[in-house]
mmCIF file of C-alpha atoms in Angstrom:
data_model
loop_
_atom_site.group_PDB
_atom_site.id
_atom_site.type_symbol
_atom_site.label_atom_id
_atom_site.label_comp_id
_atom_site.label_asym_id
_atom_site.label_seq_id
_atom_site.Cartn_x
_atom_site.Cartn_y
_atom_site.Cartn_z
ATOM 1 C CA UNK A 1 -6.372 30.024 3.642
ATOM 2 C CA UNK A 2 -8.229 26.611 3.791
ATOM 3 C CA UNK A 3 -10.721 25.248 5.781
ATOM 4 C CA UNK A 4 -10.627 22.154 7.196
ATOM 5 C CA UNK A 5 -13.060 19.325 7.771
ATOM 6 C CA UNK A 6 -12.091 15.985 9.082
ATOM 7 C CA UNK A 7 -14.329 12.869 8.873
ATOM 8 C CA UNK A 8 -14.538 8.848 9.227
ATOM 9 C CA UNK A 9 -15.565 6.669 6.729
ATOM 10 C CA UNK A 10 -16.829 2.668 6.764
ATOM 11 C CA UNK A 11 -16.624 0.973 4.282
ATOM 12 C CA UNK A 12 -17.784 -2.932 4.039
ATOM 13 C CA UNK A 13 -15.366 -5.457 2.346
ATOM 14 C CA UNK A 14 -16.777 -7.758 -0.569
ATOM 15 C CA UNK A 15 -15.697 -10.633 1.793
ATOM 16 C CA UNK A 16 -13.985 -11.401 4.497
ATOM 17 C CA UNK A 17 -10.284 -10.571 4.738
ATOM 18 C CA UNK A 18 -7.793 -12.329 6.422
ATOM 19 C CA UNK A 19 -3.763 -12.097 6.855
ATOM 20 C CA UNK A 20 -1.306 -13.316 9.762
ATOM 21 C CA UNK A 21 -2.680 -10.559 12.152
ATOM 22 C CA UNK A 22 -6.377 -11.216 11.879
ATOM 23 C CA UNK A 23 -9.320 -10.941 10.036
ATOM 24 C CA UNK A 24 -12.130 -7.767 9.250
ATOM 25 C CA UNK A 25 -14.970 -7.540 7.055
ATOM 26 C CA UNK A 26 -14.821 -3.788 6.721
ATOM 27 C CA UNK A 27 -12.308 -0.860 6.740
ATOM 28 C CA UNK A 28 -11.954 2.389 8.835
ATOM 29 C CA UNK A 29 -10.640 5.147 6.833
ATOM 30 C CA UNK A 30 -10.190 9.263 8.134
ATOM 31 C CA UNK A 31 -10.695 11.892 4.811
ATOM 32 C CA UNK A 32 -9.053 15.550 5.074
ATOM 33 C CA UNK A 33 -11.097 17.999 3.305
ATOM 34 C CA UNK A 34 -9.722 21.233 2.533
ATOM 35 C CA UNK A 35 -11.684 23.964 1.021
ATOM 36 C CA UNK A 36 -10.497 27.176 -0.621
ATOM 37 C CA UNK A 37 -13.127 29.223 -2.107
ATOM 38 C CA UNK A 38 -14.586 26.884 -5.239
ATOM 39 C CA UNK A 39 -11.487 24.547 -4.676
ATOM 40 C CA UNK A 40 -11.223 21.204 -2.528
ATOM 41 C CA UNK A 41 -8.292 18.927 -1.797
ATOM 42 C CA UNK A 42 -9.169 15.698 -0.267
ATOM 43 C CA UNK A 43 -7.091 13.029 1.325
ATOM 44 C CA UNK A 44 -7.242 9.773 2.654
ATOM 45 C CA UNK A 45 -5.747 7.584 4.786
ATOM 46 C CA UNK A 46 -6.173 4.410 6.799
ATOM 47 C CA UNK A 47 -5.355 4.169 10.741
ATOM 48 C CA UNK A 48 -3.616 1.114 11.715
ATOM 49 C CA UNK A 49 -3.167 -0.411 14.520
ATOM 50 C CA UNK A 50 0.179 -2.052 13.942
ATOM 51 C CA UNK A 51 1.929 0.936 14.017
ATOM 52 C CA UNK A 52 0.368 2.479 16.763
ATOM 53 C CA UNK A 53 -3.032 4.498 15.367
ATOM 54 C CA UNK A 54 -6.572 4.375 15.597
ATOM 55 C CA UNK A 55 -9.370 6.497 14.097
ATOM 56 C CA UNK A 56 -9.986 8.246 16.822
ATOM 57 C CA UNK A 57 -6.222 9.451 17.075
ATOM 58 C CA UNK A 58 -5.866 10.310 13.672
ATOM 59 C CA UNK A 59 -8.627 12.660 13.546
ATOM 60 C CA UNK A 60 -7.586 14.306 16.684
ATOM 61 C CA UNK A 61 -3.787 14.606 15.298
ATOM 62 C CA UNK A 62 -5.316 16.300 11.958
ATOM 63 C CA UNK A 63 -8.030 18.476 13.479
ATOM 64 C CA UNK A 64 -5.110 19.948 15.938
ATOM 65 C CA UNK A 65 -3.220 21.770 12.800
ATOM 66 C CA UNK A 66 -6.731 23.765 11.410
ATOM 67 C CA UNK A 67 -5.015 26.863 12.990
ATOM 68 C CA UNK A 68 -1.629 26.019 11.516
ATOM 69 C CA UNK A 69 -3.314 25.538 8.374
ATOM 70 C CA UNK A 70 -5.402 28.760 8.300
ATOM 71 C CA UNK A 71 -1.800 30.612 9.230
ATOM 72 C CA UNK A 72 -0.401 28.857 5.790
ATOM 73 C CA UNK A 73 1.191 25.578 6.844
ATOM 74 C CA UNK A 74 2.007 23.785 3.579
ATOM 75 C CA UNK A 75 3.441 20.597 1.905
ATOM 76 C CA UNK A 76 7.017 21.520 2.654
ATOM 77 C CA UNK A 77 6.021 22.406 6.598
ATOM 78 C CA UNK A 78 4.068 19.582 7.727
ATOM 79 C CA UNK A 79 6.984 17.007 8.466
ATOM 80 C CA UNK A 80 7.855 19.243 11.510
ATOM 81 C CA UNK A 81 4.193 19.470 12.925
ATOM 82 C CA UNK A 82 3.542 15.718 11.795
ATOM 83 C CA UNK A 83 5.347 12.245 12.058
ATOM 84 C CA UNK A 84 5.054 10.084 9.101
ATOM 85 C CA UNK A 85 1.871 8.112 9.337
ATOM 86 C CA UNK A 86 -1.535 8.208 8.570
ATOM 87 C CA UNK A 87 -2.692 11.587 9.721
ATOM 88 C CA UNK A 88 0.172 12.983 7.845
ATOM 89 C CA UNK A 89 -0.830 11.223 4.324
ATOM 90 C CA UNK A 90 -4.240 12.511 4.451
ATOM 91 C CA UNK A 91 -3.311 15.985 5.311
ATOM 92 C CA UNK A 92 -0.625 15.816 2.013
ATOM 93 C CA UNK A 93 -2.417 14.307 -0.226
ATOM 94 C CA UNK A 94 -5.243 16.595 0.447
ATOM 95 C CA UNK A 95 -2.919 19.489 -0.346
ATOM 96 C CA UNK A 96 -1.118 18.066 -3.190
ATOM 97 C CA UNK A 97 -5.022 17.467 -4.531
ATOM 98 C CA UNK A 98 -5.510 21.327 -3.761
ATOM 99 C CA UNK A 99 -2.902 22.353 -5.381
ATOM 100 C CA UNK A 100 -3.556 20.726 -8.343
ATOM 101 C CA UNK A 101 -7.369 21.629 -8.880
ATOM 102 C CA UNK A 102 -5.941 25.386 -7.889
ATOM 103 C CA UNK A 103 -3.200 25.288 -10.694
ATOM 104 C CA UNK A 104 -5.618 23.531 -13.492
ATOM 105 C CA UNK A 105 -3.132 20.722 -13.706
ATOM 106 C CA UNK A 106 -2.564 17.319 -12.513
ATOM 107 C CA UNK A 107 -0.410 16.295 -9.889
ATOM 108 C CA UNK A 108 2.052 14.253 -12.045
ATOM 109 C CA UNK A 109 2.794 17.326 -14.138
ATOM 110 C CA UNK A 110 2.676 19.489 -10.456
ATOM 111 C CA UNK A 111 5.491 16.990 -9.402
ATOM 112 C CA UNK A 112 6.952 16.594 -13.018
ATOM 113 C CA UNK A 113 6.532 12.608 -13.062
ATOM 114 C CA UNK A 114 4.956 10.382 -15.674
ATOM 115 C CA UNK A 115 1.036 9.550 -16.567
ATOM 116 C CA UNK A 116 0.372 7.135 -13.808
ATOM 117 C CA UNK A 117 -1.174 5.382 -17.002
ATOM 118 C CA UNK A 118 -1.882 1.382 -17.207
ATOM 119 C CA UNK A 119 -0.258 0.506 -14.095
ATOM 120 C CA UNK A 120 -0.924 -2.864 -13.986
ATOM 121 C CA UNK A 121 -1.826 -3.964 -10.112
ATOM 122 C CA UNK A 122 -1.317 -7.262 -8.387
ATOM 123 C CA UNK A 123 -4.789 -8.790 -7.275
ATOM 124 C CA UNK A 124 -4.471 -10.057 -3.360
ATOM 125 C CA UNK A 125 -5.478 -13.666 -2.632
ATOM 126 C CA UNK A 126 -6.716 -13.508 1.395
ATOM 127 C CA UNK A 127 -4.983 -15.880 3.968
ATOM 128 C CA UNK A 128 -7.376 -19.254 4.086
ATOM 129 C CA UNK A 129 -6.936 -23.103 3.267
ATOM 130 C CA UNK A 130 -4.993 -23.972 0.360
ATOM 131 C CA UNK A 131 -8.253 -25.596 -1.148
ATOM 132 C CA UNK A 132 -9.980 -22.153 -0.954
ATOM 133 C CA UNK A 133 -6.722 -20.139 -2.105
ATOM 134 C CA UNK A 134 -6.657 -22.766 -4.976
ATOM 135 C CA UNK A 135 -10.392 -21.723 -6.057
ATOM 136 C CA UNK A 136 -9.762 -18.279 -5.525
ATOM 137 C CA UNK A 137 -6.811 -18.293 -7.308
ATOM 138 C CA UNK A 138 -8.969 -20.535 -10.354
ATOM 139 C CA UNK A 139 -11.113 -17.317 -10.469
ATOM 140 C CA UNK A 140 -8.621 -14.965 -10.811
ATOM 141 C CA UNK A 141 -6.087 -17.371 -12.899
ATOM 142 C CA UNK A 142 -6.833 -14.749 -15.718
ATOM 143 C CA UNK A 143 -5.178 -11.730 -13.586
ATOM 144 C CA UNK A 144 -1.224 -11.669 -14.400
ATOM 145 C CA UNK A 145 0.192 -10.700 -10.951
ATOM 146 C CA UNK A 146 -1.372 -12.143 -7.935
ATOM 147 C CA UNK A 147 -0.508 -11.724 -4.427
ATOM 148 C CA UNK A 148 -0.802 -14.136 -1.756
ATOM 149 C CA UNK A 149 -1.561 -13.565 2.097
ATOM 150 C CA UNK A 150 0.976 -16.402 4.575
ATOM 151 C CA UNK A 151 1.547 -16.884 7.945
ATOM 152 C CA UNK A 152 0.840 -20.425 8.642
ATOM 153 C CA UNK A 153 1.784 -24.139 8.763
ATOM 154 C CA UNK A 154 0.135 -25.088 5.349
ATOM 155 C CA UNK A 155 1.765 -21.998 3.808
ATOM 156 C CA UNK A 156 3.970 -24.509 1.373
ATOM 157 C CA UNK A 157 0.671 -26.108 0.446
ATOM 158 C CA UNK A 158 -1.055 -22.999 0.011
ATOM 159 C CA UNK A 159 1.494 -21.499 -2.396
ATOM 160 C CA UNK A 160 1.164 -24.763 -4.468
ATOM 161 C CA UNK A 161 -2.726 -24.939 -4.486
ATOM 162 C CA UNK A 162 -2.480 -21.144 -5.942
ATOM 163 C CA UNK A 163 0.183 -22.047 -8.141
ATOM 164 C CA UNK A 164 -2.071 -25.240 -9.795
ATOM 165 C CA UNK A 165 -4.784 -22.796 -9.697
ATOM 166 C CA UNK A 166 -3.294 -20.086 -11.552
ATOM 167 C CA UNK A 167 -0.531 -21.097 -14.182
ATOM 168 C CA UNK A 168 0.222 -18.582 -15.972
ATOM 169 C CA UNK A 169 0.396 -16.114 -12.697
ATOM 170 C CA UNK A 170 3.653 -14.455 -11.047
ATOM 171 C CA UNK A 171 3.015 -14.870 -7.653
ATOM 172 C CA UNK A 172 4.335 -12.570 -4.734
ATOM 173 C CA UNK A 173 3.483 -13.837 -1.185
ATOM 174 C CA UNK A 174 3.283 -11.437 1.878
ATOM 175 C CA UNK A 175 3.997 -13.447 5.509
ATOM 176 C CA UNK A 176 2.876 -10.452 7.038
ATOM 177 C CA UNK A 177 6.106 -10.883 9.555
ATOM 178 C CA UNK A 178 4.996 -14.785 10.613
ATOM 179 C CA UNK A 179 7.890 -16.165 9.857
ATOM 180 C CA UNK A 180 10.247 -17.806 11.723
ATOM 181 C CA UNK A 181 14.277 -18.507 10.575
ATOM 182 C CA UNK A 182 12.977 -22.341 9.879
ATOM 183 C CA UNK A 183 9.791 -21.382 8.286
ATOM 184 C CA UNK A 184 11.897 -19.226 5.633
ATOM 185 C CA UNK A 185 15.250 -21.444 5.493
ATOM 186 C CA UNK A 186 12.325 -24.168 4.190
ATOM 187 C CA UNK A 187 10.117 -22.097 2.013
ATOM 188 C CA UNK A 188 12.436 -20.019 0.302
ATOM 189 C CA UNK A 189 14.344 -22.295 -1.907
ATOM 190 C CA UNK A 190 11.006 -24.059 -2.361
ATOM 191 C CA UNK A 191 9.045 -20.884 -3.239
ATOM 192 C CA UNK A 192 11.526 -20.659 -5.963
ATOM 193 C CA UNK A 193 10.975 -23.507 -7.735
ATOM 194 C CA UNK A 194 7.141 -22.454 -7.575
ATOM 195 C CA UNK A 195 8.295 -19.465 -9.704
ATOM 196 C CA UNK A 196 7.592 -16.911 -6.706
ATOM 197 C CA UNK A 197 8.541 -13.547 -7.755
ATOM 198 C CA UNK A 198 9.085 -12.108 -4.459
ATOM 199 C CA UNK A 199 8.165 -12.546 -0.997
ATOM 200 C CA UNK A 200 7.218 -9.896 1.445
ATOM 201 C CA UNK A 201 8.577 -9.214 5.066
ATOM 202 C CA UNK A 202 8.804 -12.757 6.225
ATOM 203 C CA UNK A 203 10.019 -11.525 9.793
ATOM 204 C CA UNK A 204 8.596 -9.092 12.254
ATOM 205 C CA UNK A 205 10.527 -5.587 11.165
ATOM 206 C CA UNK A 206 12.456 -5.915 15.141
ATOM 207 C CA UNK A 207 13.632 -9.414 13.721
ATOM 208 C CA UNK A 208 15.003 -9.016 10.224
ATOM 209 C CA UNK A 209 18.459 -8.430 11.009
ATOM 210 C CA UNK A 210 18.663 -12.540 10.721
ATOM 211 C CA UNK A 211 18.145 -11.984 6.284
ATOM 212 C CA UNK A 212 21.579 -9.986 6.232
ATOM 213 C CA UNK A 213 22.343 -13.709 6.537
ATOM 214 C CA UNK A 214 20.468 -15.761 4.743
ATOM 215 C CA UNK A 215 20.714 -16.638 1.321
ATOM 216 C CA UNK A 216 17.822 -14.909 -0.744
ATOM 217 C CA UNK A 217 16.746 -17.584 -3.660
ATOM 218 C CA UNK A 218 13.604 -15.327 -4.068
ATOM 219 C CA UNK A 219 14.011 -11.588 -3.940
ATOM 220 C CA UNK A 220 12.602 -10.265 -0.379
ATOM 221 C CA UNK A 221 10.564 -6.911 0.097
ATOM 222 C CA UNK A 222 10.628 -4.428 3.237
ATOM 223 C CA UNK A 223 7.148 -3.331 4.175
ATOM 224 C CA UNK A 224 6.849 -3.022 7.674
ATOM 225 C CA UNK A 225 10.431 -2.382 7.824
ATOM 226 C CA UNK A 226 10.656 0.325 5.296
ATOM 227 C CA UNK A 227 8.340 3.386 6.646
ATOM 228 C CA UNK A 228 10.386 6.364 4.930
ATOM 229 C CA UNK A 229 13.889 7.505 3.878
ATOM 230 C CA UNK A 230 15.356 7.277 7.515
ATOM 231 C CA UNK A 231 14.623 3.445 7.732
ATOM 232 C CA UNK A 232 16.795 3.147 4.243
ATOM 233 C CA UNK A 233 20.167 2.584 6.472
ATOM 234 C CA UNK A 234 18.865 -0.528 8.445
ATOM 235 C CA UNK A 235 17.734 -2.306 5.705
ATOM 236 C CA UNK A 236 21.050 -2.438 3.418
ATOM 237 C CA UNK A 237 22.180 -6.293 2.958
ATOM 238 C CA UNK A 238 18.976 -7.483 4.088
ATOM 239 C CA UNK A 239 15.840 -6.349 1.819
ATOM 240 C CA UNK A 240 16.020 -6.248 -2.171
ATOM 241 C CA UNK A 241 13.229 -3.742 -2.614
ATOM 242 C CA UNK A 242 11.110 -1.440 -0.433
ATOM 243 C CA UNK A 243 7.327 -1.546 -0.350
ATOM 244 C CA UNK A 244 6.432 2.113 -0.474
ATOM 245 C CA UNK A 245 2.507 2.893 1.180
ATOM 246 C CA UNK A 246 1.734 6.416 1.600
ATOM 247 C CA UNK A 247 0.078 5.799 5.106
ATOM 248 C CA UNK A 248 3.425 4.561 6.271
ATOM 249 C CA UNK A 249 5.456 7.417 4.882
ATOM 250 C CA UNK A 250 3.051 10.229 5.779
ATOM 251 C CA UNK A 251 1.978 10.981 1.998
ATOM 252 C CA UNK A 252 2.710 11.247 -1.752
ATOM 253 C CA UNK A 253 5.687 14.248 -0.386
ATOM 254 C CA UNK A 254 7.879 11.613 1.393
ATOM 255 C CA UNK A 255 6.517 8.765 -0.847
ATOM 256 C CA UNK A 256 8.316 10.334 -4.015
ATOM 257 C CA UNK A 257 11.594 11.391 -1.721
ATOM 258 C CA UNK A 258 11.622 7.708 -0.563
ATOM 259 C CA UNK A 259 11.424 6.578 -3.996
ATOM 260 C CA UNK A 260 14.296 8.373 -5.190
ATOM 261 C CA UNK A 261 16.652 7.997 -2.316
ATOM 262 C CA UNK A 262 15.424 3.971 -2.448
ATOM 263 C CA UNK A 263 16.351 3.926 -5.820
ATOM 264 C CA UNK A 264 19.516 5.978 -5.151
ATOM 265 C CA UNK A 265 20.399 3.267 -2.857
ATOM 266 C CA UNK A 266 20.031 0.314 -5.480
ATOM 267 C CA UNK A 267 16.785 -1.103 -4.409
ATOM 268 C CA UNK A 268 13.653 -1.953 -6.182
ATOM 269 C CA UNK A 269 10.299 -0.342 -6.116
ATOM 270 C CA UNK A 270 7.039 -1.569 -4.983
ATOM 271 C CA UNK A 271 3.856 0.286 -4.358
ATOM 272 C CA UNK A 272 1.497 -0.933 -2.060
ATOM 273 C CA UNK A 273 -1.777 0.682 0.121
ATOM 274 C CA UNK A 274 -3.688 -0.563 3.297
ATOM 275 C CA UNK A 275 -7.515 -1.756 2.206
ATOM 276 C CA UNK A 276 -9.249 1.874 1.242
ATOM 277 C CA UNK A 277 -11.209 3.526 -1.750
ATOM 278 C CA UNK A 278 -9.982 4.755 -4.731
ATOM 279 C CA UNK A 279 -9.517 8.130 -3.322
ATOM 280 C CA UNK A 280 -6.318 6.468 -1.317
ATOM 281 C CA UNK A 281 -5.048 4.874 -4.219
ATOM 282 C CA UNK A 282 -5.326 7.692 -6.647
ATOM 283 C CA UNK A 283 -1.911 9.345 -5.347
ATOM 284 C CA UNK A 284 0.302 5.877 -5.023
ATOM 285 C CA UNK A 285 -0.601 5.452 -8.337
ATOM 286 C CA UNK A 286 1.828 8.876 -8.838
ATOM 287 C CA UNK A 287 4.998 7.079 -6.871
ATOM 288 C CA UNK A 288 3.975 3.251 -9.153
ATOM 289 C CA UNK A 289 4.206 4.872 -12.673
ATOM 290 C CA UNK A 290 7.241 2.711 -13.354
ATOM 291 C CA UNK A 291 8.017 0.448 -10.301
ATOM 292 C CA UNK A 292 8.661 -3.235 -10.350
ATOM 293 C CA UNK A 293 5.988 -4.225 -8.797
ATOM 294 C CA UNK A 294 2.234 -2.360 -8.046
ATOM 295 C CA UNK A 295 -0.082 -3.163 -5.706
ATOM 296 C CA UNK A 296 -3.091 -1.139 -5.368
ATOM 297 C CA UNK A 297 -6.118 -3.208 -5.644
ATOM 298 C CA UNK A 298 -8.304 -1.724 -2.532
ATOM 299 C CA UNK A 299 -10.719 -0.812 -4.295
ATOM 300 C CA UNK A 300 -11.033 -3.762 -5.874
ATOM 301 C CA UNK A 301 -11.523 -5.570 -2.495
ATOM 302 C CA UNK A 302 -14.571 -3.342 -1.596
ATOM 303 C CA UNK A 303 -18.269 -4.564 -1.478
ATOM 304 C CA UNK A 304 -18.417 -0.694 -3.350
ATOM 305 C CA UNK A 305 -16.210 2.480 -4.134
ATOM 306 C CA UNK A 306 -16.586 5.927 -3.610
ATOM 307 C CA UNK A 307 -17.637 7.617 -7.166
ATOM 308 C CA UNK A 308 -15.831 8.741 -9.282
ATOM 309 C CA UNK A 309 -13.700 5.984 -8.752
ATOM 310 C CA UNK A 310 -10.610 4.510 -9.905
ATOM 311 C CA UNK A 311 -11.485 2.646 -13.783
ATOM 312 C CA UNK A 312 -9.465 -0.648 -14.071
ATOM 313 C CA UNK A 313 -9.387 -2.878 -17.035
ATOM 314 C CA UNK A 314 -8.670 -6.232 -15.943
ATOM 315 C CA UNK A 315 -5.776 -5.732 -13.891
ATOM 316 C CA UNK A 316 -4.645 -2.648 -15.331
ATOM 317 C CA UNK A 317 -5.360 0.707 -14.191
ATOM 318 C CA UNK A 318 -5.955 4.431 -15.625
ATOM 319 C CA UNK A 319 -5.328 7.392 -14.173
ATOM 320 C CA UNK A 320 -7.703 8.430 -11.368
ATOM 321 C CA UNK A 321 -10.276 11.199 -12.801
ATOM 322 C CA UNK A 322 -9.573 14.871 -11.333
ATOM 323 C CA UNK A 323 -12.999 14.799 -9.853
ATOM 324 C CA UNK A 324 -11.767 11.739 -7.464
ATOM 325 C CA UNK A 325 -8.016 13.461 -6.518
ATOM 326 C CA UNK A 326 -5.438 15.426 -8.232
#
C-alpha cells in the first residue's frame, strides 16, 4: 500500500496580484506524495480561505487518512472520508497520477477522455487602474482570450481601457462576487457592446438568486457558486455555464462527474484553477480538453515553475509530461 508524505510549498508571484478580495505576491500550495515501491503519485492543491481552509488545515485533514490509505482507501472511497475541497483534490489527483505511472498509461486513456492537447488558456489581467489594465492588456494584445479581474467603481472604464488595449481579444471578466444588482443592471448591457464573452460570478454565491431575474445580455458563469454536482440544482435559471476548479470539487474524480452531469443539465463548460504550479494544472487540463472556455494560466503567473513543467506556446498548451503528473 502507499506511503504518504504531505508538504507545503511557496511559491513567489511574477507580480503582484490583485482581485475584489485582496491582493498577495505569493501562493501557498499543500503536495500529496504517494509512494509505492518505484512508483509516485503526486497532487496538488491550493488552500483557500474563502471557503473555509488554510494550509495548516489541509495538511492535517490529509495526513489523518495515512492509515486509511495503507488499509487500501482508493479513488472511489475518499468522498466518504473527505468533503470536496482542497485536501480532497490533492489526495485524488495524487492517486489518479499513481495509477497512471502504475498502469504505463496516461490518465486520459485511464479515464477514456481525449489528449488534453492545445488547449488554448485565457491569460488573467490583475484588478488595477484602467490605465495599467490598458498597458497590460497592450502587452498581452497578442494572447486571444484574456481575462479580466473587477470589483470596483471604474470597472466600466477598466473593461474599455483593456478593450482599446487589446482589439482583437475576447474578453471574459471575473467580479469575483463585487457586484451589486445596480453595478450589473449597468454593466451588463454595456459589457456587451464591448464584445465581452462572458462574465464571471458577479454576486456573492448567498446572493445570486437575484440573476434568475435578470436579463443576461452577456452569458454569466458560476464559480463560487458551482463547487460540485450537488450545487447543479440551485443554479438552474440563473448561471449559463459552470466554472469547474478541481480544488473546489475535491479533484479530477468529481471534476469529470461534474462535467458530465453539468453538461447533462445544458450548461457550458469552463475550466479554471486557483494561482499554483503546473503540477495543479496538469489534471484540469483532463476535464478542459473540449470546454468552452479554459483557464489555466497559473503557471504562467509565477516568478518560476516547478520542472518539468507545463510547455505552452503562446497561449496554447500541451499535454503535461508524465514526469510532472499522470
Amino acid at each position: 500500500m502507499p506511503a504518504l508524505a504531505v508538504r507545503h510549498e511557496t511559491w513567489p508571484l511574477a507580480q503582484p496580484f490583485t482581485i475584489s478580495r485582496g491582493s498577495r505576491t505569493q501562493v501557498e500550495v499543500v503536495v500529496a506524495e504517494l509512494r509505492d515501491g518505484a512508483c509516485v503519485g503526486r497532487g496538488e492543491c491550493v488552500p483557500y480561505a474563502r471557503y473555509g481552509e488554510s494550509v495548516v488545515g489541509v495538511m492535517e485533514q490529509i495526513r489523518a487518512l495515512a492509515p486509511a490509505l495503507a488499509d487500501g482507501l482508493d479513488r472511489a472511497s475518499l468522498p466518504s472520508h473527505l468533503g470536496p475541497g482542497a485536501a480532497r483534490n490533492a489526495l485524488d489527483c495524487a492517486l489518479w497520477d499513481l495509477a497512471a505511472k502504475q498502469a504505463g498509461k496516461r490518465v486520459w486513456e485511464l479515464c477514456e477522455r481525449a489528449e488534453p492537447a492545445g488547449l488554448l488558456s485565457a491569460y488573467t489581467l490583475s484588478l488595477d487602474t484602467p490605465q495599467r489594465m490598458r498597458e497590460a492588456a497592450r502587452r498581452h494584445a497578442h494572447r486571444p482570450l484574456l481575462k479580466l479581474k473587477l470589483g470596483g467603481a471604474d470597472d466600466l472604464d477598466r473593461v474599455a481601457a483593456v478593450r482599446t488595449g487589446a482589439p482583437a481579444a475576447r474578453l471574459i471578466v471575473d467580479a469575483n462576487e463585487a457586484w451589486t444588482v445596480n453595478d450589473y443592471t449597468t454593466l451588463a448591457p454595456a459589457l456587451a457592446e464591448l464584445a465581452v464573452s462572458l462574465i464571471e460570478q458577479p454576486f456573492a454565491a448567498h446572493d445570486d438568486a437575484v440573476l434568475a431575474d435578470l436579463e443576461r445580455p452577456v452569458p454569466v458563469c458560476a464559480d463560487e457558486s458551482c463547487h460540485d454536482r450537488a450545487s447543479l440544482p440551485a443554479l438552474a435559471g440563473r448561471y449559463d455555464l459552470v466554472n469547474i476548479k478541481l480544488d473546489k470539487t475535491g479533484g479530477l474524480s468529481e471534476a469529470l462527474a461534474l462535467r458530465e452531469a453539468a453538461e447533462a443539465r445544458g450548461f457550458g463548460i469552463m475550466v479554471g484553477c486557483m494561482l499554483a504550479t503546473s503540477l495543479a494544472m496538469a489534471p484540469a487540463m483532463v476535464v478542459g480538453a473540449g470546454a468552452a472556455f479554459v483557464d489555466l494560466d497559473g503557471p504562467l503567473l509565477l516568478a518560476a515553475d516547478r520542472e518539468p513543467a507545463l510547455t505552452f506556446d503562446g497561449a496554447r498548451m500541451a499535454p503535461p509530461p508524465p514526469q510532472l503528473w499522470g
